[in-house]
């Protein structure tokens, strides 16, 4: 599928097969912001209600290992307030109110050196995520970045095709009206 919401659902459900998590969210980079496009367990985020964060919040968390490396949060209670704000936005409206996350992992989705988005996995037990999962998550993140970028490009192509068709119809309509007026004048 090339629909962003379907791709998001596939990515989040696919991650569950490889990595245990209680809550997850997928963010897509748009300029200097990250926009939440999907969460688990409750699913897709309605348009216009997506939480947004500055992408610098993610890069600041991931900076010790490099901006493209996942950041393991063994104990969420000890992270900065900016990181806690990002995690709160990741679980907004979810089951986090009942039991707050204790550990997490933030995986930047990179494609050709550019930030495409971010995957956030959270667990209610501390220390769940470890170095053994990093290589697997990085490989999955690379595939997710390609899928998201393909979805974006497909959407852009659809918009371009619709605009081209409108332009063609406009030209045809203009030409036919001009021809009719010329014929009437000649007649």
mmCIF file with all atom_site columns, C-alpha atoms in Angstrom:
data_model
loop_
_atom_site.group_PDB
_atom_site.id
_atom_site.type_symbol
_atom_site.label_atom_id
_atom_site.label_alt_id
_atom_site.label_comp_id
_atom_site.label_asym_id
_atom_site.label_entity_id
_atom_site.label_seq_id
_atom_site.pdbx_PDB_ins_code
_atom_site.Cartn_x
_atom_site.Cartn_y
_atom_site.Cartn_z
_atom_site.occupancy
_atom_site.B_iso_or_equiv
_atom_site.pdbx_formal_charge
_atom_site.auth_seq_id
_atom_site.auth_comp_id
_atom_site.auth_asym_id
_atom_site.auth_atom_id
_atom_site.pdbx_PDB_model_num
ATOM 1   C CA . UNK A 1 1   ? 0.000   0.000  0.000   1.00 0.00 ? 1   UNK A CA 1
ATOM 2   C CA . UNK A 1 2   ? 1.084   3.567  -0.568  1.00 0.00 ? 2   UNK A CA 1
ATOM 3   C CA . UNK A 1 3   ? -1.435  5.229  1.751   1.00 0.00 ? 3   UNK A CA 1
ATOM 4   C CA . UNK A 1 4   ? 0.431   6.847  4.680   1.00 0.00 ? 4   UNK A CA 1
ATOM 5   C CA . UNK A 1 5   ? -2.070  5.694  7.311   1.00 0.00 ? 5   UNK A CA 1
ATOM 6   C CA . UNK A 1 6   ? -1.969  2.110  6.045   1.00 0.00 ? 6   UNK A CA 1
ATOM 7   C CA . UNK A 1 7   ? 1.830   2.203  5.929   1.00 0.00 ? 7   UNK A CA 1
ATOM 8   C CA . UNK A 1 8   ? 1.863   3.548  9.500   1.00 0.00 ? 8   UNK A CA 1
ATOM 9   C CA . UNK A 1 9   ? -0.385  0.746  10.731  1.00 0.00 ? 9   UNK A CA 1
ATOM 10  C CA . UNK A 1 10  ? 1.779   -1.875 8.994   1.00 0.00 ? 10  UNK A CA 1
ATOM 11  C CA . UNK A 1 11  ? 4.966   -0.459 10.489  1.00 0.00 ? 11  UNK A CA 1
ATOM 12  C CA . UNK A 1 12  ? 3.633   -0.290 14.036  1.00 0.00 ? 12  UNK A CA 1
ATOM 13  C CA . UNK A 1 13  ? 2.073   -3.755 13.928  1.00 0.00 ? 13  UNK A CA 1
ATOM 14  C CA . UNK A 1 14  ? 5.168   -5.183 12.233  1.00 0.00 ? 14  UNK A CA 1
ATOM 15  C CA . UNK A 1 15  ? 7.392   -3.844 15.000  1.00 0.00 ? 15  UNK A CA 1
ATOM 16  C CA . UNK A 1 16  ? 5.338   -5.754 17.564  1.00 0.00 ? 16  UNK A CA 1
ATOM 17  C CA . UNK A 1 17  ? 6.427   -9.018 15.919  1.00 0.00 ? 17  UNK A CA 1
ATOM 18  C CA . UNK A 1 18  ? 10.086  -8.205 16.620  1.00 0.00 ? 18  UNK A CA 1
ATOM 19  C CA . UNK A 1 19  ? 10.127  -5.988 19.698  1.00 0.00 ? 19  UNK A CA 1
ATOM 20  C CA . UNK A 1 20  ? 7.922   -6.115 22.768  1.00 0.00 ? 20  UNK A CA 1
ATOM 21  C CA . UNK A 1 21  ? 6.297   -2.774 23.539  1.00 0.00 ? 21  UNK A CA 1
ATOM 22  C CA . UNK A 1 22  ? 3.227   -1.449 25.333  1.00 0.00 ? 22  UNK A CA 1
ATOM 23  C CA . UNK A 1 23  ? 2.821   1.736  23.340  1.00 0.00 ? 23  UNK A CA 1
ATOM 24  C CA . UNK A 1 24  ? 4.288   2.999  20.099  1.00 0.00 ? 24  UNK A CA 1
ATOM 25  C CA . UNK A 1 25  ? 4.000   6.065  17.921  1.00 0.00 ? 25  UNK A CA 1
ATOM 26  C CA . UNK A 1 26  ? 5.225   6.983  14.481  1.00 0.00 ? 26  UNK A CA 1
ATOM 27  C CA . UNK A 1 27  ? 6.214   10.539 13.651  1.00 0.00 ? 27  UNK A CA 1
ATOM 28  C CA . UNK A 1 28  ? 6.844   12.005 10.193  1.00 0.00 ? 28  UNK A CA 1
ATOM 29  C CA . UNK A 1 29  ? 9.199   14.925 9.594   1.00 0.00 ? 29  UNK A CA 1
ATOM 30  C CA . UNK A 1 30  ? 7.678   17.987 7.949   1.00 0.00 ? 30  UNK A CA 1
ATOM 31  C CA . UNK A 1 31  ? 10.172  20.814 7.736   1.00 0.00 ? 31  UNK A CA 1
ATOM 32  C CA . UNK A 1 32  ? 11.452  21.524 11.245  1.00 0.00 ? 32  UNK A CA 1
ATOM 33  C CA . UNK A 1 33  ? 8.620   19.602 12.911  1.00 0.00 ? 33  UNK A CA 1
ATOM 34  C CA . UNK A 1 34  ? 7.649   16.033 13.613  1.00 0.00 ? 34  UNK A CA 1
ATOM 35  C CA . UNK A 1 35  ? 3.954   15.191 13.126  1.00 0.00 ? 35  UNK A CA 1
ATOM 36  C CA . UNK A 1 36  ? 2.404   12.156 14.792  1.00 0.00 ? 36  UNK A CA 1
ATOM 37  C CA . UNK A 1 37  ? 0.693   9.978  12.163  1.00 0.00 ? 37  UNK A CA 1
ATOM 38  C CA . UNK A 1 38  ? -0.093  6.866  14.176  1.00 0.00 ? 38  UNK A CA 1
ATOM 39  C CA . UNK A 1 39  ? -0.105  5.296  17.623  1.00 0.00 ? 39  UNK A CA 1
ATOM 40  C CA . UNK A 1 40  ? -0.583  1.897  19.124  1.00 0.00 ? 40  UNK A CA 1
ATOM 41  C CA . UNK A 1 41  ? -2.693  0.652  20.754  1.00 0.00 ? 41  UNK A CA 1
ATOM 42  C CA . UNK A 1 42  ? -5.384  3.118  19.607  1.00 0.00 ? 42  UNK A CA 1
ATOM 43  C CA . UNK A 1 43  ? -4.369  3.518  15.960  1.00 0.00 ? 43  UNK A CA 1
ATOM 44  C CA . UNK A 1 44  ? -4.308  6.328  13.471  1.00 0.00 ? 44  UNK A CA 1
ATOM 45  C CA . UNK A 1 45  ? -4.385  9.975  14.517  1.00 0.00 ? 45  UNK A CA 1
ATOM 46  C CA . UNK A 1 46  ? -7.245  12.003 12.923  1.00 0.00 ? 46  UNK A CA 1
ATOM 47  C CA . UNK A 1 47  ? -6.116  14.802 10.565  1.00 0.00 ? 47  UNK A CA 1
ATOM 48  C CA . UNK A 1 48  ? -5.854  18.164 12.278  1.00 0.00 ? 48  UNK A CA 1
ATOM 49  C CA . UNK A 1 49  ? -5.425  16.565 15.716  1.00 0.00 ? 49  UNK A CA 1
ATOM 50  C CA . UNK A 1 50  ? -1.890  15.275 15.231  1.00 0.00 ? 50  UNK A CA 1
ATOM 51  C CA . UNK A 1 51  ? 0.548   16.306 17.945  1.00 0.00 ? 51  UNK A CA 1
ATOM 52  C CA . UNK A 1 52  ? 3.524   18.212 16.569  1.00 0.00 ? 52  UNK A CA 1
ATOM 53  C CA . UNK A 1 53  ? 6.983   18.647 18.039  1.00 0.00 ? 53  UNK A CA 1
ATOM 54  C CA . UNK A 1 54  ? 10.119  20.434 16.901  1.00 0.00 ? 54  UNK A CA 1
ATOM 55  C CA . UNK A 1 55  ? 12.445  17.877 15.280  1.00 0.00 ? 55  UNK A CA 1
ATOM 56  C CA . UNK A 1 56  ? 15.255  19.288 17.430  1.00 0.00 ? 56  UNK A CA 1
ATOM 57  C CA . UNK A 1 57  ? 13.645  17.526 20.442  1.00 0.00 ? 57  UNK A CA 1
ATOM 58  C CA . UNK A 1 58  ? 14.370  14.155 18.819  1.00 0.00 ? 58  UNK A CA 1
ATOM 59  C CA . UNK A 1 59  ? 17.840  15.117 17.645  1.00 0.00 ? 59  UNK A CA 1
ATOM 60  C CA . UNK A 1 60  ? 18.762  16.354 21.130  1.00 0.00 ? 60  UNK A CA 1
ATOM 61  C CA . UNK A 1 61  ? 17.848  12.958 22.628  1.00 0.00 ? 61  UNK A CA 1
ATOM 62  C CA . UNK A 1 62  ? 19.699  10.973 19.958  1.00 0.00 ? 62  UNK A CA 1
ATOM 63  C CA . UNK A 1 63  ? 22.781  13.236 19.804  1.00 0.00 ? 63  UNK A CA 1
ATOM 64  C CA . UNK A 1 64  ? 25.092  11.206 22.119  1.00 0.00 ? 64  UNK A CA 1
ATOM 65  C CA . UNK A 1 65  ? 25.145  8.320  19.623  1.00 0.00 ? 65  UNK A CA 1
ATOM 66  C CA . UNK A 1 66  ? 24.759  10.557 16.598  1.00 0.00 ? 66  UNK A CA 1
ATOM 67  C CA . UNK A 1 67  ? 21.566  12.022 15.108  1.00 0.00 ? 67  UNK A CA 1
ATOM 68  C CA . UNK A 1 68  ? 20.796  8.842  13.156  1.00 0.00 ? 68  UNK A CA 1
ATOM 69  C CA . UNK A 1 69  ? 21.264  6.425  16.071  1.00 0.00 ? 69  UNK A CA 1
ATOM 70  C CA . UNK A 1 70  ? 18.453  5.146  18.296  1.00 0.00 ? 70  UNK A CA 1
ATOM 71  C CA . UNK A 1 71  ? 18.325  6.424  21.860  1.00 0.00 ? 71  UNK A CA 1
ATOM 72  C CA . UNK A 1 72  ? 17.585  3.887  24.593  1.00 0.00 ? 72  UNK A CA 1
ATOM 73  C CA . UNK A 1 73  ? 15.805  5.349  27.599  1.00 0.00 ? 73  UNK A CA 1
ATOM 74  C CA . UNK A 1 74  ? 16.365  2.700  30.278  1.00 0.00 ? 74  UNK A CA 1
ATOM 75  C CA . UNK A 1 75  ? 14.503  4.787  32.858  1.00 0.00 ? 75  UNK A CA 1
ATOM 76  C CA . UNK A 1 76  ? 12.178  7.486  31.544  1.00 0.00 ? 76  UNK A CA 1
ATOM 77  C CA . UNK A 1 77  ? 11.962  9.236  34.906  1.00 0.00 ? 77  UNK A CA 1
ATOM 78  C CA . UNK A 1 78  ? 15.594  10.360 34.589  1.00 0.00 ? 78  UNK A CA 1
ATOM 79  C CA . UNK A 1 79  ? 15.403  12.053 31.182  1.00 0.00 ? 79  UNK A CA 1
ATOM 80  C CA . UNK A 1 80  ? 15.150  15.764 30.425  1.00 0.00 ? 80  UNK A CA 1
ATOM 81  C CA . UNK A 1 81  ? 11.850  17.613 30.524  1.00 0.00 ? 81  UNK A CA 1
ATOM 82  C CA . UNK A 1 82  ? 11.966  18.072 26.718  1.00 0.00 ? 82  UNK A CA 1
ATOM 83  C CA . UNK A 1 83  ? 12.268  14.302 26.254  1.00 0.00 ? 83  UNK A CA 1
ATOM 84  C CA . UNK A 1 84  ? 9.467   13.682 28.736  1.00 0.00 ? 84  UNK A CA 1
ATOM 85  C CA . UNK A 1 85  ? 7.332   16.152 26.760  1.00 0.00 ? 85  UNK A CA 1
ATOM 86  C CA . UNK A 1 86  ? 8.019   14.199 23.587  1.00 0.00 ? 86  UNK A CA 1
ATOM 87  C CA . UNK A 1 87  ? 7.103   10.928 25.291  1.00 0.00 ? 87  UNK A CA 1
ATOM 88  C CA . UNK A 1 88  ? 3.930   12.491 26.722  1.00 0.00 ? 88  UNK A CA 1
ATOM 89  C CA . UNK A 1 89  ? 2.952   13.630 23.218  1.00 0.00 ? 89  UNK A CA 1
ATOM 90  C CA . UNK A 1 90  ? 3.664   10.091 21.948  1.00 0.00 ? 90  UNK A CA 1
ATOM 91  C CA . UNK A 1 91  ? 1.158   8.622  24.388  1.00 0.00 ? 91  UNK A CA 1
ATOM 92  C CA . UNK A 1 92  ? -1.365  11.483 24.390  1.00 0.00 ? 92  UNK A CA 1
ATOM 93  C CA . UNK A 1 93  ? -4.830  10.018 24.668  1.00 0.00 ? 93  UNK A CA 1
ATOM 94  C CA . UNK A 1 94  ? -3.474  6.496  25.074  1.00 0.00 ? 94  UNK A CA 1
ATOM 95  C CA . UNK A 1 95  ? -3.227  4.170  28.047  1.00 0.00 ? 95  UNK A CA 1
ATOM 96  C CA . UNK A 1 96  ? -0.302  6.134  29.485  1.00 0.00 ? 96  UNK A CA 1
ATOM 97  C CA . UNK A 1 97  ? -2.596  7.809  32.006  1.00 0.00 ? 97  UNK A CA 1
ATOM 98  C CA . UNK A 1 98  ? -3.274  4.467  33.721  1.00 0.00 ? 98  UNK A CA 1
ATOM 99  C CA . UNK A 1 99  ? 0.357   3.370  33.857  1.00 0.00 ? 99  UNK A CA 1
ATOM 100 C CA . UNK A 1 100 ? 3.081   5.759  32.677  1.00 0.00 ? 100 UNK A CA 1
ATOM 101 C CA . UNK A 1 101 ? 5.928   4.403  30.541  1.00 0.00 ? 101 UNK A CA 1
ATOM 102 C CA . UNK A 1 102 ? 9.087   3.510  32.427  1.00 0.00 ? 102 UNK A CA 1
ATOM 103 C CA . UNK A 1 103 ? 11.424  2.745  29.513  1.00 0.00 ? 103 UNK A CA 1
ATOM 104 C CA . UNK A 1 104 ? 11.556  3.609  25.862  1.00 0.00 ? 104 UNK A CA 1
ATOM 105 C CA . UNK A 1 105 ? 13.509  3.744  22.677  1.00 0.00 ? 105 UNK A CA 1
ATOM 106 C CA . UNK A 1 106 ? 13.489  6.508  20.071  1.00 0.00 ? 106 UNK A CA 1
ATOM 107 C CA . UNK A 1 107 ? 14.504  5.385  16.595  1.00 0.00 ? 107 UNK A CA 1
ATOM 108 C CA . UNK A 1 108 ? 15.149  8.120  14.005  1.00 0.00 ? 108 UNK A CA 1
ATOM 109 C CA . UNK A 1 109 ? 13.979  7.172  10.508  1.00 0.00 ? 109 UNK A CA 1
ATOM 110 C CA . UNK A 1 110 ? 16.720  8.346  8.166   1.00 0.00 ? 110 UNK A CA 1
ATOM 111 C CA . UNK A 1 111 ? 16.924  8.192  4.375   1.00 0.00 ? 111 UNK A CA 1
ATOM 112 C CA . UNK A 1 112 ? 19.976  9.445  2.475   1.00 0.00 ? 112 UNK A CA 1
ATOM 113 C CA . UNK A 1 113 ? 21.144  11.346 5.543   1.00 0.00 ? 113 UNK A CA 1
ATOM 114 C CA . UNK A 1 114 ? 17.857  13.213 5.989   1.00 0.00 ? 114 UNK A CA 1
ATOM 115 C CA . UNK A 1 115 ? 15.393  12.781 8.839   1.00 0.00 ? 115 UNK A CA 1
ATOM 116 C CA . UNK A 1 116 ? 12.159  11.219 7.516   1.00 0.00 ? 116 UNK A CA 1
ATOM 117 C CA . UNK A 1 117 ? 10.549  10.582 10.894  1.00 0.00 ? 117 UNK A CA 1
ATOM 118 C CA . UNK A 1 118 ? 10.831  8.857  14.247  1.00 0.00 ? 118 UNK A CA 1
ATOM 119 C CA . UNK A 1 119 ? 9.561   5.675  15.814  1.00 0.00 ? 119 UNK A CA 1
ATOM 120 C CA . UNK A 1 120 ? 8.893   5.735  19.556  1.00 0.00 ? 120 UNK A CA 1
ATOM 121 C CA . UNK A 1 121 ? 8.477   2.475  21.472  1.00 0.00 ? 121 UNK A CA 1
ATOM 122 C CA . UNK A 1 122 ? 7.526   2.570  25.152  1.00 0.00 ? 122 UNK A CA 1
ATOM 123 C CA . UNK A 1 123 ? 7.182   -0.061 27.869  1.00 0.00 ? 123 UNK A CA 1
ATOM 124 C CA . UNK A 1 124 ? 5.729   0.122  31.368  1.00 0.00 ? 124 UNK A CA 1
ATOM 125 C CA . UNK A 1 125 ? 8.680   -1.791 32.855  1.00 0.00 ? 125 UNK A CA 1
ATOM 126 C CA . UNK A 1 126 ? 12.097  -0.131 33.204  1.00 0.00 ? 126 UNK A CA 1
ATOM 127 C CA . UNK A 1 127 ? 15.107  -1.498 31.342  1.00 0.00 ? 127 UNK A CA 1
ATOM 128 C CA . UNK A 1 128 ? 13.156  -3.493 28.728  1.00 0.00 ? 128 UNK A CA 1
ATOM 129 C CA . UNK A 1 129 ? 15.007  -2.148 25.719  1.00 0.00 ? 129 UNK A CA 1
ATOM 130 C CA . UNK A 1 130 ? 18.648  -3.025 25.300  1.00 0.00 ? 130 UNK A CA 1
ATOM 131 C CA . UNK A 1 131 ? 21.570  -2.960 22.915  1.00 0.00 ? 131 UNK A CA 1
ATOM 132 C CA . UNK A 1 132 ? 20.587  -6.364 21.492  1.00 0.00 ? 132 UNK A CA 1
ATOM 133 C CA . UNK A 1 133 ? 17.569  -4.825 19.803  1.00 0.00 ? 133 UNK A CA 1
ATOM 134 C CA . UNK A 1 134 ? 19.386  -1.859 18.265  1.00 0.00 ? 134 UNK A CA 1
ATOM 135 C CA . UNK A 1 135 ? 20.651  -3.564 15.103  1.00 0.00 ? 135 UNK A CA 1
ATOM 136 C CA . UNK A 1 136 ? 17.244  -5.096 14.400  1.00 0.00 ? 136 UNK A CA 1
ATOM 137 C CA . UNK A 1 137 ? 15.426  -1.809 15.081  1.00 0.00 ? 137 UNK A CA 1
ATOM 138 C CA . UNK A 1 138 ? 17.846  0.094  12.859  1.00 0.00 ? 138 UNK A CA 1
ATOM 139 C CA . UNK A 1 139 ? 17.223  -2.324 9.969   1.00 0.00 ? 139 UNK A CA 1
ATOM 140 C CA . UNK A 1 140 ? 13.465  -2.058 10.472  1.00 0.00 ? 140 UNK A CA 1
ATOM 141 C CA . UNK A 1 141 ? 13.723  1.734  10.718  1.00 0.00 ? 141 UNK A CA 1
ATOM 142 C CA . UNK A 1 142 ? 15.573  1.885  7.396   1.00 0.00 ? 142 UNK A CA 1
ATOM 143 C CA . UNK A 1 143 ? 12.766  -0.065 5.729   1.00 0.00 ? 143 UNK A CA 1
ATOM 144 C CA . UNK A 1 144 ? 10.117  2.088  7.427   1.00 0.00 ? 144 UNK A CA 1
ATOM 145 C CA . UNK A 1 145 ? 11.839  5.265  6.176   1.00 0.00 ? 145 UNK A CA 1
ATOM 146 C CA . UNK A 1 146 ? 11.744  3.964  2.591   1.00 0.00 ? 146 UNK A CA 1
ATOM 147 C CA . UNK A 1 147 ? 8.050   3.024  2.934   1.00 0.00 ? 147 UNK A CA 1
ATOM 148 C CA . UNK A 1 148 ? 7.143   6.456  4.347   1.00 0.00 ? 148 UNK A CA 1
ATOM 149 C CA . UNK A 1 149 ? 9.081   8.275  1.648   1.00 0.00 ? 149 UNK A CA 1
ATOM 150 C CA . UNK A 1 150 ? 7.412   6.168  -1.067  1.00 0.00 ? 150 UNK A CA 1
ATOM 151 C CA . UNK A 1 151 ? 4.024   7.015  0.425   1.00 0.00 ? 151 UNK A CA 1
ATOM 152 C CA . UNK A 1 152 ? 4.872   10.718 0.437   1.00 0.00 ? 152 UNK A CA 1
ATOM 153 C CA . UNK A 1 153 ? 6.060   10.694 -3.151  1.00 0.00 ? 153 UNK A CA 1
ATOM 154 C CA . UNK A 1 154 ? 2.976   8.791  -4.260  1.00 0.00 ? 154 UNK A CA 1
ATOM 155 C CA . UNK A 1 155 ? 0.786   11.467 -2.630  1.00 0.00 ? 155 UNK A CA 1
ATOM 156 C CA . UNK A 1 156 ? 2.791   14.214 -4.332  1.00 0.00 ? 156 UNK A CA 1
ATOM 157 C CA . UNK A 1 157 ? 2.427   12.478 -7.707  1.00 0.00 ? 157 UNK A CA 1
ATOM 158 C CA . UNK A 1 158 ? -1.342  12.190 -7.202  1.00 0.00 ? 158 UNK A CA 1
ATOM 159 C CA . UNK A 1 159 ? -1.587  15.920 -6.451  1.00 0.00 ? 159 UNK A CA 1
ATOM 160 C CA . UNK A 1 160 ? 0.589   16.767 -9.473  1.00 0.00 ? 160 UNK A CA 1
ATOM 161 C CA . UNK A 1 161 ? -1.495  14.524 -11.737 1.00 0.00 ? 161 UNK A CA 1
ATOM 162 C CA . UNK A 1 162 ? -4.732  16.152 -10.540 1.00 0.00 ? 162 UNK A CA 1
ATOM 163 C CA . UNK A 1 163 ? -3.293  19.633 -11.155 1.00 0.00 ? 163 UNK A CA 1
ATOM 164 C CA . UNK A 1 164 ? -2.101  18.628 -14.631 1.00 0.00 ? 164 UNK A CA 1
ATOM 165 C CA . UNK A 1 165 ? -5.550  17.253 -15.464 1.00 0.00 ? 165 UNK A CA 1
ATOM 166 C CA . UNK A 1 166 ? -7.224  20.463 -14.250 1.00 0.00 ? 166 UNK A CA 1
ATOM 167 C CA . UNK A 1 167 ? -4.844  22.515 -16.408 1.00 0.00 ? 167 UNK A CA 1
ATOM 168 C CA . UNK A 1 168 ? -5.547  20.337 -19.439 1.00 0.00 ? 168 UNK A CA 1
ATOM 169 C CA . UNK A 1 169 ? -9.312  20.637 -18.938 1.00 0.00 ? 169 UNK A CA 1
ATOM 170 C CA . UNK A 1 170 ? -8.972  24.391 -18.499 1.00 0.00 ? 170 UNK A CA 1
ATOM 171 C CA . UNK A 1 171 ? -7.004  24.693 -21.755 1.00 0.00 ? 171 UNK A CA 1
ATOM 172 C CA . UNK A 1 172 ? -9.479  22.467 -23.612 1.00 0.00 ? 172 UNK A CA 1
ATOM 173 C CA . UNK A 1 173 ? -12.427 24.461 -22.304 1.00 0.00 ? 173 UNK A CA 1
ATOM 174 C CA . UNK A 1 174 ? -10.749 27.743 -23.217 1.00 0.00 ? 174 UNK A CA 1
ATOM 175 C CA . UNK A 1 175 ? -9.873  26.493 -26.706 1.00 0.00 ? 175 UNK A CA 1
ATOM 176 C CA . UNK A 1 176 ? -13.389 25.155 -27.378 1.00 0.00 ? 176 UNK A CA 1
ATOM 177 C CA . UNK A 1 177 ? -15.003 28.436 -26.250 1.00 0.00 ? 177 UNK A CA 1
ATOM 178 C CA . UNK A 1 178 ? -12.608 30.399 -28.440 1.00 0.00 ? 178 UNK A CA 1
ATOM 179 C CA . UNK A 1 179 ? -13.387 28.170 -31.421 1.00 0.00 ? 179 UNK A CA 1
ATOM 180 C CA . UNK A 1 180 ? -17.140 28.522 -30.853 1.00 0.00 ? 180 UNK A CA 1
ATOM 181 C CA . UNK A 1 181 ? -16.905 32.309 -30.660 1.00 0.00 ? 181 UNK A CA 1
ATOM 182 C CA . UNK A 1 182 ? -14.829 32.380 -33.841 1.00 0.00 ? 182 UNK A CA 1
ATOM 183 C CA . UNK A 1 183 ? -17.385 30.156 -35.599 1.00 0.00 ? 183 UNK A CA 1
ATOM 184 C CA . UNK A 1 184 ? -20.271 32.346 -34.450 1.00 0.00 ? 184 UNK A CA 1
ATOM 185 C CA . UNK A 1 185 ? -18.454 35.452 -35.610 1.00 0.00 ? 185 UNK A CA 1
ATOM 186 C CA . UNK A 1 186 ? -17.719 33.849 -38.984 1.00 0.00 ? 186 UNK A CA 1
ATOM 187 C CA . UNK A 1 187 ? -21.320 32.617 -39.353 1.00 0.00 ? 187 UNK A CA 1
#
